[in-house]
Short mmCIF file of C-alpha atoms and ligand atoms in Angstrom, two decimals:
data_model
loop_
_atom_site.label_atom_id
_atom_site.label_comp_id
_atom_site.label_asym_id
_atom_site.label_seq_id
_atom_site.Cartn_x
_atom_site.Cartn_y
_atom_site.Cartn_z
CA MET I 1 -17.20 -18.56 -0.45
CA LEU I 2 -18.40 -20.85 2.29
CA ALA I 3 -18.68 -19.56 5.81
CA ARG I 4 -16.02 -21.04 8.10
CA ARG I 5 -18.51 -23.15 10.10
CA GLU I 6 -20.10 -24.57 6.95
CA PHE I 7 -16.68 -25.21 5.43
CA LEU I 8 -15.58 -27.27 8.42
CA ARG I 9 -18.80 -29.25 8.47
CA THR I 10 -18.49 -29.94 4.74
CA SER I 11 -14.91 -31.02 4.96
CA LEU I 12 -15.62 -33.37 7.86
CA LEU I 13 -18.44 -34.96 5.94
CA ALA I 14 -16.41 -35.28 2.81
CA THR I 15 -13.32 -36.68 4.41
CA GLY I 16 -14.91 -39.09 6.83
CA ALA I 17 -11.60 -40.23 8.17
CA ALA I 18 -8.99 -38.84 5.81
CA VAL I 19 -6.37 -41.52 5.39
CA CYS I 20 -2.75 -41.00 4.72
CA SER I 21 0.49 -42.89 4.95
CA LYS I 22 1.99 -40.35 7.38
CA PRO I 23 0.50 -39.35 10.75
CA GLN I 24 0.66 -35.66 9.80
CA MET I 25 -2.44 -36.09 7.62
CA LEU I 26 -4.60 -37.81 10.24
CA VAL I 27 -6.28 -34.90 11.95
CA ALA I 28 -9.92 -34.10 12.43
CA ALA I 29 -10.80 -31.14 10.23
CA SER I 30 -12.60 -29.46 13.10
CA ALA I 31 -9.24 -29.01 14.84
CA SER I 32 -7.86 -26.92 12.00
CA ASP I 33 -7.54 -23.21 12.44
CA SER I 34 -6.16 -22.73 8.93
CA ARG I 35 -7.84 -23.27 5.59
CA ILE I 36 -7.09 -23.31 1.93
CA GLU I 37 -9.81 -23.09 -0.69
CA ILE I 38 -8.79 -23.75 -4.28
CA LEU I 39 -11.31 -22.13 -6.60
CA LEU I 40 -11.05 -24.43 -9.60
CA ASP I 41 -13.59 -22.43 -11.56
CA GLU I 42 -11.64 -19.19 -11.15
CA PRO I 43 -8.59 -19.52 -13.43
CA LEU I 44 -6.43 -16.41 -13.40
CA GLY I 45 -4.39 -17.14 -16.53
CA VAL I 46 -1.37 -19.18 -17.59
CA ILE I 47 1.77 -19.09 -15.46
CA SER I 48 4.57 -18.24 -17.87
CA PRO I 49 7.38 -20.79 -17.54
CA ASN I 50 9.70 -17.77 -17.80
CA ILE I 51 8.75 -16.80 -14.25
CA TYR I 52 11.15 -19.62 -13.31
CA GLY I 53 14.11 -18.01 -15.08
CA HIS I 54 17.76 -17.55 -14.14
CA PHE I 55 20.49 -14.95 -14.20
CA THR I 56 24.21 -15.34 -14.90
CA GLU I 57 26.86 -12.63 -14.83
CA HIS I 58 30.62 -12.39 -15.33
CA LEU I 59 31.01 -12.08 -11.57
CA GLY I 60 32.98 -14.16 -9.07
CA GLY I 61 32.56 -17.88 -9.74
CA VAL I 62 29.39 -17.71 -11.85
CA ILE I 63 30.78 -18.05 -15.36
CA TYR I 64 34.30 -19.37 -14.82
CA ASP I 65 34.28 -22.50 -12.65
CA GLY I 66 30.47 -22.35 -12.32
CA ILE I 67 29.36 -22.73 -15.94
CA TRP I 68 32.58 -22.77 -17.93
CA VAL I 69 35.28 -25.28 -17.02
CA GLY I 70 36.95 -25.34 -20.45
CA GLU I 71 37.21 -28.10 -23.05
CA ASN I 72 40.41 -29.52 -21.55
CA SER I 73 39.07 -29.76 -18.02
CA SER I 74 38.88 -33.07 -16.17
CA VAL I 75 35.46 -31.93 -14.95
CA PRO I 76 32.84 -33.61 -17.17
CA ASN I 77 31.87 -31.00 -19.75
CA VAL I 78 30.21 -30.46 -23.10
CA ASN I 79 32.45 -28.24 -25.21
CA GLY I 80 33.76 -26.61 -22.04
CA ILE I 81 30.38 -26.24 -20.30
CA ARG I 82 29.91 -28.03 -16.98
CA LYS I 83 27.81 -31.10 -17.79
CA ARG I 84 26.31 -31.59 -14.33
CA LEU I 85 24.91 -28.06 -14.47
CA VAL I 86 23.11 -28.54 -17.76
CA ASP I 87 21.77 -31.89 -16.56
CA GLU I 88 20.34 -30.21 -13.45
CA LEU I 89 18.85 -27.36 -15.49
CA ARG I 90 17.08 -29.86 -17.73
CA LYS I 91 15.56 -31.49 -14.64
CA ILE I 92 14.04 -28.23 -13.42
CA LYS I 93 12.93 -27.19 -16.95
CA ALA I 94 15.01 -24.00 -16.91
CA PRO I 95 13.11 -21.73 -19.31
CA VAL I 96 15.34 -18.69 -19.79
CA VAL I 97 18.77 -17.41 -18.69
CA ARG I 98 19.80 -13.75 -18.49
CA TYR I 99 23.38 -12.77 -19.37
CA PRO I 100 26.04 -11.17 -19.21
CA GLY I 101 24.91 -8.97 -16.28
CA GLY I 102 24.01 -7.16 -14.14
CA CYS I 103 26.35 -4.26 -13.78
CA PHE I 104 28.88 -6.12 -15.92
CA ALA I 105 26.58 -5.74 -18.95
CA ASP I 106 27.02 -1.98 -19.16
CA SER I 107 30.79 -2.30 -19.28
CA TYR I 108 30.86 -5.20 -21.75
CA ASP I 109 31.69 -5.07 -25.42
CA TRP I 110 30.06 -8.15 -26.94
CA ARG I 111 32.72 -8.16 -29.67
CA ASP I 112 35.34 -9.07 -27.04
CA GLY I 113 33.58 -12.40 -26.54
CA VAL I 114 33.26 -13.60 -30.14
CA GLY I 115 35.69 -14.93 -32.72
CA PRO I 116 38.62 -17.31 -32.13
CA ALA I 117 39.03 -17.86 -28.40
CA ASP I 118 42.82 -17.40 -28.47
CA LYS I 119 42.44 -13.99 -30.14
CA ARG I 120 39.96 -12.53 -27.68
CA PRO I 121 41.19 -9.54 -25.68
CA ARG I 122 41.69 -9.51 -21.93
CA ARG I 123 39.82 -6.69 -20.20
CA THR I 124 39.31 -5.29 -16.73
CA ASN I 125 36.12 -6.80 -15.34
CA PHE I 126 33.53 -4.46 -13.79
CA TRP I 127 33.77 -6.53 -10.60
CA GLY I 128 37.56 -6.49 -10.55
CA GLY I 129 40.27 -8.71 -11.96
CA THR I 130 40.82 -9.66 -15.57
CA GLU I 131 38.07 -10.83 -17.89
CA ALA I 132 39.63 -13.34 -20.26
CA ASN I 133 36.58 -13.57 -22.54
CA HIS I 134 36.82 -17.33 -22.95
CA PHE I 135 33.07 -17.39 -22.50
CA GLY I 136 31.08 -15.12 -24.81
CA THR I 137 27.92 -15.02 -26.86
CA ASN I 138 28.40 -18.35 -28.70
CA GLU I 139 29.31 -20.21 -25.53
CA PHE I 140 26.37 -18.67 -23.68
CA VAL I 141 23.87 -19.53 -26.40
CA GLN I 142 25.25 -23.05 -26.52
CA PHE I 143 24.90 -23.31 -22.75
CA CYS I 144 21.25 -22.23 -23.04
CA SER I 145 20.55 -24.69 -25.78
CA LEU I 146 22.13 -27.57 -23.81
CA ALA I 147 20.02 -26.57 -20.82
CA GLY I 148 16.86 -26.28 -22.93
CA ALA I 149 16.51 -22.58 -22.06
CA GLN I 150 16.10 -19.41 -24.09
CA PRO I 151 18.82 -16.74 -23.94
CA TYR I 152 18.04 -13.26 -22.61
CA LEU I 153 20.83 -10.79 -23.41
CA ALA I 154 21.40 -7.48 -21.64
CA ALA I 155 22.83 -4.80 -23.93
CA ASN I 156 25.33 -2.16 -22.92
CA LEU I 157 23.60 1.23 -22.90
CA ARG I 158 26.05 3.10 -20.68
CA SER I 159 29.31 2.72 -22.55
CA LEU I 160 28.59 1.50 -26.09
CA PRO I 161 26.80 3.38 -28.86
CA ALA I 162 23.34 2.30 -30.02
CA GLU I 163 24.94 0.92 -33.18
CA GLU I 164 26.61 -1.84 -31.16
CA PHE I 165 23.26 -2.97 -29.81
CA TYR I 166 22.03 -3.13 -33.38
CA ARG I 167 25.13 -5.10 -34.43
CA TRP I 168 24.82 -7.57 -31.56
CA VAL I 169 21.24 -8.33 -32.64
CA GLU I 170 22.55 -8.72 -36.19
CA TYR I 171 25.35 -11.05 -35.03
CA CYS I 172 22.87 -13.25 -33.16
CA ASN I 173 19.90 -13.25 -35.47
CA SER I 174 20.82 -12.49 -39.09
CA PRO I 175 20.27 -15.50 -41.36
CA ALA I 176 23.21 -17.73 -42.31
CA GLY I 177 25.40 -16.11 -44.94
CA SER I 178 23.37 -12.88 -45.06
CA THR I 179 25.81 -10.55 -43.27
CA THR I 180 29.47 -10.29 -42.38
CA LEU I 181 28.51 -10.82 -38.74
CA ALA I 182 26.54 -13.96 -39.65
CA ASP I 183 29.75 -15.22 -41.29
CA LEU I 184 31.71 -14.42 -38.13
CA ARG I 185 29.12 -16.38 -36.13
CA ALA I 186 29.42 -19.27 -38.59
CA ALA I 187 33.21 -19.24 -38.29
CA SER I 188 32.70 -19.91 -34.57
CA GLY I 189 30.62 -22.97 -35.40
CA SER I 190 27.10 -21.51 -35.46
CA ALA I 191 25.95 -20.97 -39.03
CA GLU I 192 22.28 -20.90 -38.07
CA PRO I 193 20.99 -17.80 -36.29
CA PHE I 194 20.49 -17.89 -32.54
CA HIS I 195 17.01 -16.29 -32.72
CA VAL I 196 17.58 -14.39 -29.49
CA ARG I 197 14.20 -12.90 -28.62
CA PHE I 198 14.72 -11.35 -25.18
CA TRP I 199 16.88 -8.22 -24.97
CA GLY I 200 17.44 -5.96 -22.01
CA VAL I 201 18.25 -2.36 -22.92
CA GLY I 202 20.76 -1.54 -20.19
CA ASN I 203 20.75 -2.66 -16.58
CA GLU I 204 19.99 -0.62 -13.46
CA SER I 205 20.31 2.53 -15.54
CA TRP I 206 19.60 4.57 -12.40
CA GLY I 207 22.87 3.24 -10.91
CA CYS I 208 25.79 1.24 -12.35
CA GLY I 209 24.12 1.35 -15.76
CA GLY I 210 24.77 5.06 -16.25
CA ASN I 211 23.44 6.99 -13.26
CA PHE I 212 20.66 8.37 -15.43
CA THR I 213 17.53 10.13 -14.31
CA PRO I 214 14.45 8.27 -15.60
CA GLN I 215 13.96 11.06 -18.15
CA GLU I 216 17.55 10.82 -19.41
CA TYR I 217 17.25 7.05 -19.65
CA ALA I 218 14.00 7.34 -21.61
CA VAL I 219 15.78 9.52 -24.19
CA GLU I 220 18.57 6.93 -24.49
CA TYR I 221 16.07 4.09 -24.62
CA ARG I 222 14.18 5.73 -27.52
CA ARG I 223 17.43 6.10 -29.42
CA PHE I 224 18.60 2.55 -28.76
CA VAL I 225 15.38 0.89 -29.88
CA THR I 226 14.23 3.23 -32.66
CA TRP I 227 15.37 0.79 -35.29
CA LEU I 228 16.58 -2.71 -34.68
CA PRO I 229 17.03 -5.40 -37.31
CA HIS I 230 14.10 -7.78 -37.78
CA TYR I 231 14.44 -11.08 -39.57
CA GLY I 232 10.97 -12.12 -40.50
CA LYS I 233 7.64 -13.14 -39.20
CA GLY I 234 7.49 -14.61 -35.74
CA GLN I 235 10.91 -13.23 -34.87
CA ASP I 236 9.85 -10.11 -33.01
CA LEU I 237 12.16 -9.01 -30.26
CA PHE I 238 10.94 -8.68 -26.69
CA LEU I 239 12.55 -5.50 -25.36
CA VAL I 240 12.97 -4.96 -21.64
CA ALA I 241 13.48 -1.42 -20.38
CA SER I 242 15.64 -0.95 -17.33
CA GLY I 243 13.21 -0.36 -14.51
CA PRO I 244 13.18 0.67 -10.88
CA TYR I 245 14.84 -0.72 -7.80
CA SER I 246 12.29 -2.06 -5.33
CA GLU I 247 9.48 0.41 -4.57
CA ASP I 248 10.80 3.37 -6.58
CA SER I 249 7.77 4.07 -8.77
CA SER I 250 9.05 7.60 -9.51
CA TRP I 251 11.44 5.86 -11.93
CA THR I 252 8.57 4.03 -13.62
CA ARG I 253 6.53 7.23 -13.95
CA GLY I 254 9.47 9.42 -14.99
CA PHE I 255 10.52 6.93 -17.67
CA PHE I 256 7.10 6.60 -19.27
CA GLU I 257 6.29 10.31 -19.07
CA GLU I 258 9.43 11.15 -21.00
CA LEU I 259 9.07 8.25 -23.43
CA LEU I 260 5.53 9.32 -24.30
CA ARG I 261 6.50 12.93 -24.97
CA LYS I 262 7.14 11.67 -28.50
CA GLY I 263 3.63 10.28 -28.75
CA PRO I 264 1.61 7.23 -27.72
CA ASP I 265 3.22 4.96 -30.35
CA GLN I 266 6.38 4.95 -28.27
CA LEU I 267 4.66 2.53 -25.91
CA ASN I 268 5.01 -0.14 -28.59
CA SER I 269 8.76 -0.02 -28.20
CA VAL I 270 8.61 -1.53 -24.70
CA ASP I 271 7.55 -5.11 -23.97
CA GLY I 272 8.78 -5.48 -20.44
CA LEU I 273 9.82 -3.23 -17.58
CA SER I 274 12.50 -4.73 -15.41
CA VAL I 275 12.22 -4.65 -11.61
CA HIS I 276 14.98 -5.61 -9.16
CA HIS I 277 14.45 -6.38 -5.52
CA TYR I 278 16.98 -7.84 -3.12
CA ALA I 279 16.19 -8.70 0.51
CA TRP I 280 19.26 -7.51 2.36
CA ASN I 281 18.37 -5.32 5.33
CA LEU I 282 18.08 -7.51 8.42
CA SER I 283 18.90 -4.68 10.84
CA ARG I 284 15.32 -4.41 12.12
CA GLY I 285 15.15 -0.73 11.33
CA ARG I 286 18.52 0.18 12.85
CA THR I 287 20.21 1.25 9.63
CA THR I 288 19.73 1.65 5.92
CA ASP I 289 23.47 1.29 5.30
CA TRP I 290 24.02 -1.23 2.49
CA ASP I 291 26.95 -2.93 4.25
CA LYS I 292 25.92 -2.64 7.88
CA GLY I 293 22.32 -3.72 7.30
CA LYS I 294 23.12 -7.16 5.94
CA GLY I 295 22.99 -10.44 7.88
CA ASN I 296 24.89 -13.71 7.68
CA SER I 297 23.64 -16.45 5.44
CA LEU I 298 24.48 -19.32 7.79
CA GLU I 299 24.41 -17.82 11.26
CA PHE I 300 21.06 -16.37 12.21
CA GLU I 301 18.36 -16.38 14.87
CA PRO I 302 14.64 -17.00 14.32
CA VAL I 303 14.10 -13.22 14.26
CA ASP I 304 16.46 -12.98 11.25
CA TRP I 305 14.55 -15.76 9.53
CA TYR I 306 11.31 -13.78 9.78
CA GLU I 307 12.95 -10.46 8.94
CA LEU I 308 14.35 -11.91 5.73
CA LEU I 309 10.93 -13.24 4.76
CA ARG I 310 9.40 -9.86 5.58
CA GLU I 311 11.90 -8.16 3.26
CA GLY I 312 11.07 -10.69 0.55
CA GLN I 313 7.32 -10.33 1.03
CA ARG I 314 7.70 -6.72 -0.12
CA MET I 315 7.83 -8.21 -3.62
CA GLU I 316 4.04 -8.54 -3.68
CA GLU I 317 3.52 -4.83 -3.05
CA ILE I 318 6.34 -3.88 -5.39
CA ILE I 319 4.67 -5.80 -8.21
CA GLY I 320 1.30 -4.24 -7.41
CA ASN I 321 2.67 -0.69 -7.22
CA HIS I 322 4.64 -0.81 -10.46
CA TRP I 323 1.73 -2.47 -12.20
CA ARG I 324 -0.55 0.36 -11.12
CA ALA I 325 2.04 2.95 -12.21
CA LEU I 326 2.42 1.16 -15.58
CA GLY I 327 -1.34 1.19 -15.99
CA GLU I 328 -1.38 4.99 -15.90
CA TYR I 329 0.49 4.97 -19.24
CA ASP I 330 -0.48 1.59 -20.66
CA PRO I 331 -4.06 1.00 -19.51
CA GLN I 332 -4.37 -2.11 -21.71
CA HIS I 333 -1.38 -3.55 -19.84
CA ARG I 334 0.43 -4.80 -22.92
CA ILE I 335 3.72 -4.10 -21.15
CA LYS I 336 4.54 -6.64 -18.45
CA LEU I 337 6.92 -6.67 -15.50
CA VAL I 338 10.19 -8.58 -15.75
CA VAL I 339 11.64 -9.18 -12.29
CA ASP I 340 15.07 -9.98 -13.64
CA GLU I 341 16.97 -9.88 -10.34
CA TRP I 342 15.60 -11.13 -7.03
CA GLY I 343 16.81 -12.95 -3.94
CA PRO I 344 18.41 -12.51 -0.53
CA TRP I 345 21.79 -10.77 -0.32
CA TYR I 346 23.96 -11.42 2.75
CA ARG I 347 27.25 -10.00 3.87
CA PRO I 348 30.48 -11.73 2.78
CA GLY I 349 31.76 -14.61 4.91
CA SER I 350 29.86 -17.75 3.92
CA GLU I 351 31.40 -18.52 0.54
CA ALA I 352 31.52 -22.21 -0.40
CA THR I 353 34.74 -21.41 -2.26
CA PRO I 354 36.76 -18.78 -0.40
CA GLY I 355 37.36 -15.73 -2.58
CA ASN I 356 34.24 -16.12 -4.73
CA GLN I 357 32.71 -12.66 -4.86
CA LEU I 358 29.10 -12.41 -3.67
CA GLU I 359 28.91 -16.14 -3.06
CA GLN I 360 26.81 -17.26 -0.11
CA ILE I 361 25.59 -20.68 1.00
CA PRO I 362 21.80 -20.82 0.80
CA THR I 363 19.93 -22.56 3.63
CA LEU I 364 16.39 -23.72 4.30
CA ARG I 365 15.61 -20.04 5.02
CA ASP I 366 16.45 -19.17 1.41
CA ALA I 367 14.40 -22.10 0.14
CA VAL I 368 11.36 -20.84 2.06
CA PHE I 369 12.09 -17.31 0.80
CA SER I 370 12.34 -18.50 -2.81
CA ALA I 371 9.18 -20.60 -2.59
CA MET I 372 7.31 -17.64 -1.13
CA THR I 373 8.58 -15.43 -3.97
CA MET I 374 7.61 -17.90 -6.68
CA ASP I 375 4.15 -18.23 -5.14
CA ILE I 376 3.86 -14.44 -5.41
CA PHE I 377 4.81 -14.59 -9.10
CA ASN I 378 2.26 -17.38 -9.67
CA ARG I 379 -0.47 -15.34 -8.01
CA HIS I 380 0.42 -12.34 -10.19
CA GLN I 381 0.99 -14.22 -13.44
CA GLU I 382 -0.92 -11.58 -15.46
CA LYS I 383 1.61 -8.95 -14.38
CA VAL I 384 4.91 -10.84 -14.36
CA ALA I 385 6.09 -12.11 -17.76
CA MET I 386 9.50 -13.23 -16.58
CA ALA I 387 11.60 -13.44 -13.42
CA ASN I 388 15.27 -14.33 -12.99
CA CYS I 389 16.67 -15.49 -9.68
CA ALA I 390 19.96 -13.79 -8.84
CA GLN I 391 22.07 -15.75 -9.54
CA LEU I 392 22.21 -19.26 -10.97
CA ILE I 393 25.43 -20.63 -9.52
CA ASN I 394 28.11 -19.56 -7.01
CA CYS I 395 26.51 -16.17 -6.38
CA LEU I 396 23.82 -14.81 -4.04
CA ASN I 397 20.65 -16.99 -4.11
CA SER I 398 22.36 -19.78 -6.05
CA LEU I 399 20.55 -22.89 -7.12
CA TYR I 400 23.93 -24.62 -7.37
CA LEU I 401 27.40 -24.40 -5.88
CA ALA I 402 30.37 -25.70 -7.82
CA HIS I 403 34.12 -25.64 -7.60
CA GLU I 404 36.34 -27.73 -9.87
CA ASP I 405 34.88 -31.24 -9.64
CA LYS I 406 32.72 -30.44 -6.60
CA PHE I 407 29.04 -29.68 -7.05
CA CYS I 408 25.88 -29.48 -4.96
CA VAL I 409 22.27 -28.48 -5.38
CA THR I 410 21.28 -25.88 -2.79
CA PRO I 411 17.89 -25.75 -1.03
CA VAL I 412 16.98 -23.00 -3.52
CA GLY I 413 17.66 -25.36 -6.43
CA LEU I 414 15.52 -28.00 -4.73
CA VAL I 415 12.61 -25.60 -4.51
CA PHE I 416 12.97 -24.72 -8.21
CA GLY I 417 12.66 -28.46 -8.86
CA MET I 418 9.48 -28.67 -6.77
CA TYR I 419 7.89 -25.58 -8.35
CA ALA I 420 8.65 -26.53 -11.99
CA ALA I 421 5.30 -28.34 -11.92
CA HIS I 422 3.55 -24.93 -12.04
CA GLN I 423 5.12 -23.94 -15.37
CA GLY I 424 2.48 -23.43 -18.02
CA GLY I 425 -0.39 -24.24 -15.63
CA GLN I 426 -3.49 -22.11 -15.14
CA SER I 427 -3.04 -20.13 -11.97
CA LEU I 428 -6.12 -20.66 -9.77
CA ARG I 429 -7.56 -18.23 -7.29
CA THR I 430 -6.70 -19.72 -3.92
CA VAL I 431 -7.97 -18.37 -0.64
CA ILE I 432 -5.70 -19.05 2.30
CA SER I 433 -6.29 -18.07 5.89
CA ALA I 434 -4.18 -18.95 8.91
CA PRO I 435 -3.24 -17.40 12.23
CA PRO I 436 -0.06 -15.32 11.89
CA ALA I 437 3.35 -16.54 12.97
CA ARG I 438 4.35 -14.40 15.97
CA TYR I 439 7.92 -13.77 16.98
CA ASP I 440 9.99 -11.63 19.29
CA ARG I 441 11.41 -8.55 17.62
CA ASP I 442 13.60 -6.69 20.08
CA GLY I 443 11.25 -7.25 23.00
CA LYS I 444 8.06 -6.61 21.05
CA THR I 445 5.81 -9.18 19.42
CA ALA I 446 5.84 -9.00 15.64
CA ALA I 447 3.67 -10.98 13.25
CA PHE I 448 4.20 -12.52 9.83
CA TRP I 449 1.57 -14.36 7.81
CA GLY I 450 0.93 -17.94 8.88
CA LEU I 451 0.53 -19.73 5.55
CA GLN I 452 0.78 -18.73 1.90
CA GLY I 453 0.98 -20.46 -1.43
CA SER I 454 -0.38 -20.81 -4.93
CA ALA I 455 -2.24 -23.35 -7.04
CA SER I 456 -2.28 -24.20 -10.72
CA LEU I 457 -4.03 -26.65 -12.98
CA ARG I 458 -2.82 -28.24 -16.17
CA GLY I 459 -5.28 -30.68 -17.65
CA LYS I 460 -6.24 -32.79 -14.65
CA ASP I 461 -3.04 -32.13 -12.73
CA LEU I 462 -3.57 -29.79 -9.83
CA VAL I 463 -0.50 -28.44 -8.05
CA LEU I 464 -0.70 -26.66 -4.70
CA THR I 465 2.47 -25.22 -3.20
CA VAL I 466 2.43 -23.97 0.36
CA VAL I 467 4.93 -22.29 2.67
CA ASN I 468 4.69 -22.58 6.45
CA PRO I 469 7.09 -19.90 7.70
CA HIS I 470 6.75 -20.71 11.40
CA VAL I 471 10.12 -21.87 12.70
CA SER I 472 8.66 -24.34 15.19
CA GLU I 473 4.90 -24.83 14.79
CA PRO I 474 3.18 -27.12 12.30
CA ARG I 475 0.12 -25.73 10.58
CA GLU I 476 -2.88 -28.01 10.48
CA THR I 477 -4.99 -26.96 7.53
CA ALA I 478 -8.39 -27.81 6.08
CA ILE I 479 -8.08 -27.92 2.29
CA ASP I 480 -11.16 -27.61 0.12
CA LEU I 481 -11.10 -28.47 -3.59
CA LYS I 482 -14.67 -27.23 -4.10
CA GLY I 483 -16.16 -30.55 -5.05
CA ALA I 484 -13.37 -31.84 -7.29
CA ARG I 485 -12.50 -35.49 -6.79
CA VAL I 486 -8.94 -36.69 -6.55
CA ALA I 487 -7.82 -39.89 -8.31
CA SER I 488 -4.33 -39.92 -6.83
CA ALA I 489 -2.18 -37.56 -4.79
CA SER I 490 1.29 -37.12 -3.40
CA ALA I 491 3.08 -34.68 -1.16
CA THR I 492 6.65 -33.46 -1.49
CA THR I 493 8.10 -31.53 1.42
CA LEU I 494 11.33 -29.68 2.03
CA SER I 495 11.86 -29.10 5.72
CA SER I 496 14.19 -29.73 8.62
CA THR I 497 14.22 -29.42 12.38
CA ASP I 498 17.25 -27.18 11.85
CA ILE I 499 16.32 -23.91 10.16
CA HIS I 500 19.96 -23.51 9.13
CA ALA I 501 19.96 -26.78 7.16
CA HIS I 502 21.92 -26.56 3.93
CA ASN I 503 23.90 -28.63 1.48
CA THR I 504 27.66 -28.45 1.02
CA PHE I 505 30.26 -30.14 -1.17
CA ALA I 506 31.00 -32.49 1.74
CA GLU I 507 27.32 -33.14 2.49
CA PRO I 508 25.43 -32.53 -0.76
CA ALA I 509 22.28 -34.32 0.42
CA ALA I 510 21.97 -32.95 3.95
CA LEU I 511 18.65 -31.46 2.89
CA VAL I 512 16.47 -33.10 0.25
CA PRO I 513 12.73 -33.05 -0.38
CA GLN I 514 10.74 -36.02 0.95
CA SER I 515 7.87 -37.42 -1.11
CA GLU I 516 4.98 -39.64 -0.06
CA PRO I 517 1.76 -40.85 -1.68
CA LEU I 518 -1.48 -39.59 -0.12
CA THR I 519 -4.84 -41.32 0.01
CA LEU I 520 -7.67 -38.82 0.01
CA ASN I 521 -11.30 -39.82 0.36
CA GLY I 522 -12.94 -36.61 -0.80
CA PRO I 523 -12.65 -33.08 -2.11
CA ALA I 524 -12.00 -31.69 1.35
CA PHE I 525 -9.25 -32.99 3.58
CA THR I 526 -6.83 -31.94 6.23
CA TYR I 527 -3.11 -31.63 5.90
CA VAL I 528 -0.48 -30.65 8.41
CA PHE I 529 2.28 -28.47 7.02
CA PRO I 530 5.45 -29.00 9.06
CA PRO I 531 7.27 -26.03 10.59
CA ALA I 532 9.72 -24.14 8.37
CA SER I 533 8.60 -25.95 5.28
CA VAL I 534 7.86 -25.79 1.60
CA THR I 535 5.27 -28.34 0.44
CA ARG I 536 3.98 -29.33 -2.95
CA LEU I 537 0.75 -31.30 -3.12
CA SER I 538 0.31 -32.91 -6.53
CA LEU I 539 -3.29 -33.95 -7.07
CA SER I 540 -4.48 -35.82 -10.10
CA LEU I 541 -8.17 -35.00 -10.50
CA ALA I 542 -10.66 -37.74 -11.42
O1 LIG Q 601 23.47 -9.49 -8.91
C1 LIG Q 601 24.53 -8.65 -8.52
C2 LIG Q 601 24.31 -7.22 -8.96
O2 LIG Q 601 23.20 -6.68 -8.31
C3 LIG Q 601 24.00 -7.00 -10.41
O3 LIG Q 601 25.15 -6.96 -11.19
C4 LIG Q 601 23.33 -5.67 -10.42
O4 LIG Q 601 22.43 -5.51 -11.49
C5 LIG Q 601 22.64 -5.62 -9.07
O5 LIG Q 601 22.86 -4.44 -8.42
#
């Protein structure tokens, strides 16, 4: 690594006068107190597209109104599925969608959601109200296929026997005509198997998924996965064990200790360990009460902005800790982490559609949070096989809000669009240094990192994404590509002078990313990242 003084000298020489269409680029490198070095010869491994996955649950307005509008709706739809949503998911290259929960999954009988729609039973939904079961396995798989995504199903371990897990796999994957369940699937219009590869074995089994101890869950897990139907070469299932909440590595250790009491081969029955982490406590240490600790999604002060990011930044340590714990049992690290629920969680009161449970309107703060989180996943691509933002539409960290014929892309959805360029790229070691962002925290100065991001390379396309979390200060940064020459470049930025900026049905384009071409004269240049921003630099290498 170059010493700072040498780096600055090199970048000045290389840039001469760096030229750019916007004044933010025109800064002498010597003025920069921040730097980014992209180590092109240090690839870390491929970023799984599945890191950019989604989560949908029978909860509030997610399925009904969000995804499913019904065949007879005046809202443009494809066989009852909201067309605008699948169009948007195609744009962001949605790789995988988790379903049907969440807590709902462990109360759900998959048989309720298959067969003729008018014969399906009505049930009490885990989240309250009546579940009409208009949307079930076939509709979900069709939704995924329209969106270009793979389905990831969560099985009910708390309240159904293991046999029903087995049968659900059979329903989805047995070849046409080979079983009674394949015939039932065909009668609903899907003769060919769904080839569902990703299966969660329960959800939050320490809580709503059964209140198990990790040892009890391990016993159940062994039983549920001891024999599952396989339908030929290349059709192996990817089984995700229900993992810990946030930092709780005693769950990870307890689960594997018990699982392995039956011998080391048991490790082969797990492909992924799920991890959930929500950023919800904005009380600045005043309480750990789940309701009292939460903040408001739309009304907040700069201190709340930083506190949310601080809660989200815990993700990096959470990944590291569970990875280390996993390594104690699986030193080869065959088993990966699956962060299948993540995002900010605010208190009720900012629903786009009044009455929608757990709906909140995401702002620029949530975009910055989401970008920061996806940069963490990119940097830890060898550990994280999949991640699923909670949730896709009309719930928590939604990418989209919809009600009847109204629809908007949230700042979170916009960031997913910007970060799709990383999918399948080689993650590159990237060294970033910047003075911290300082802020007032109840009369004391607190600090949060000043700049973070990630870089990836696919062929000659280099993508650098960067978050400047400072609510008011731009971050002038010397960027060093270690000798690589750039043929063409562009910058896309999501930012606003108002940190509360957000999109609504009435103003769906209040916040949109701005793109501009860049002219770079060398492998080292200076860029100014605006305050409260997410930036993607797309560099085509010569
Ligand atoms: O995403 C909402 C809920 O949060 C999920 O149902 C559950 O798994 C988690 O506690």
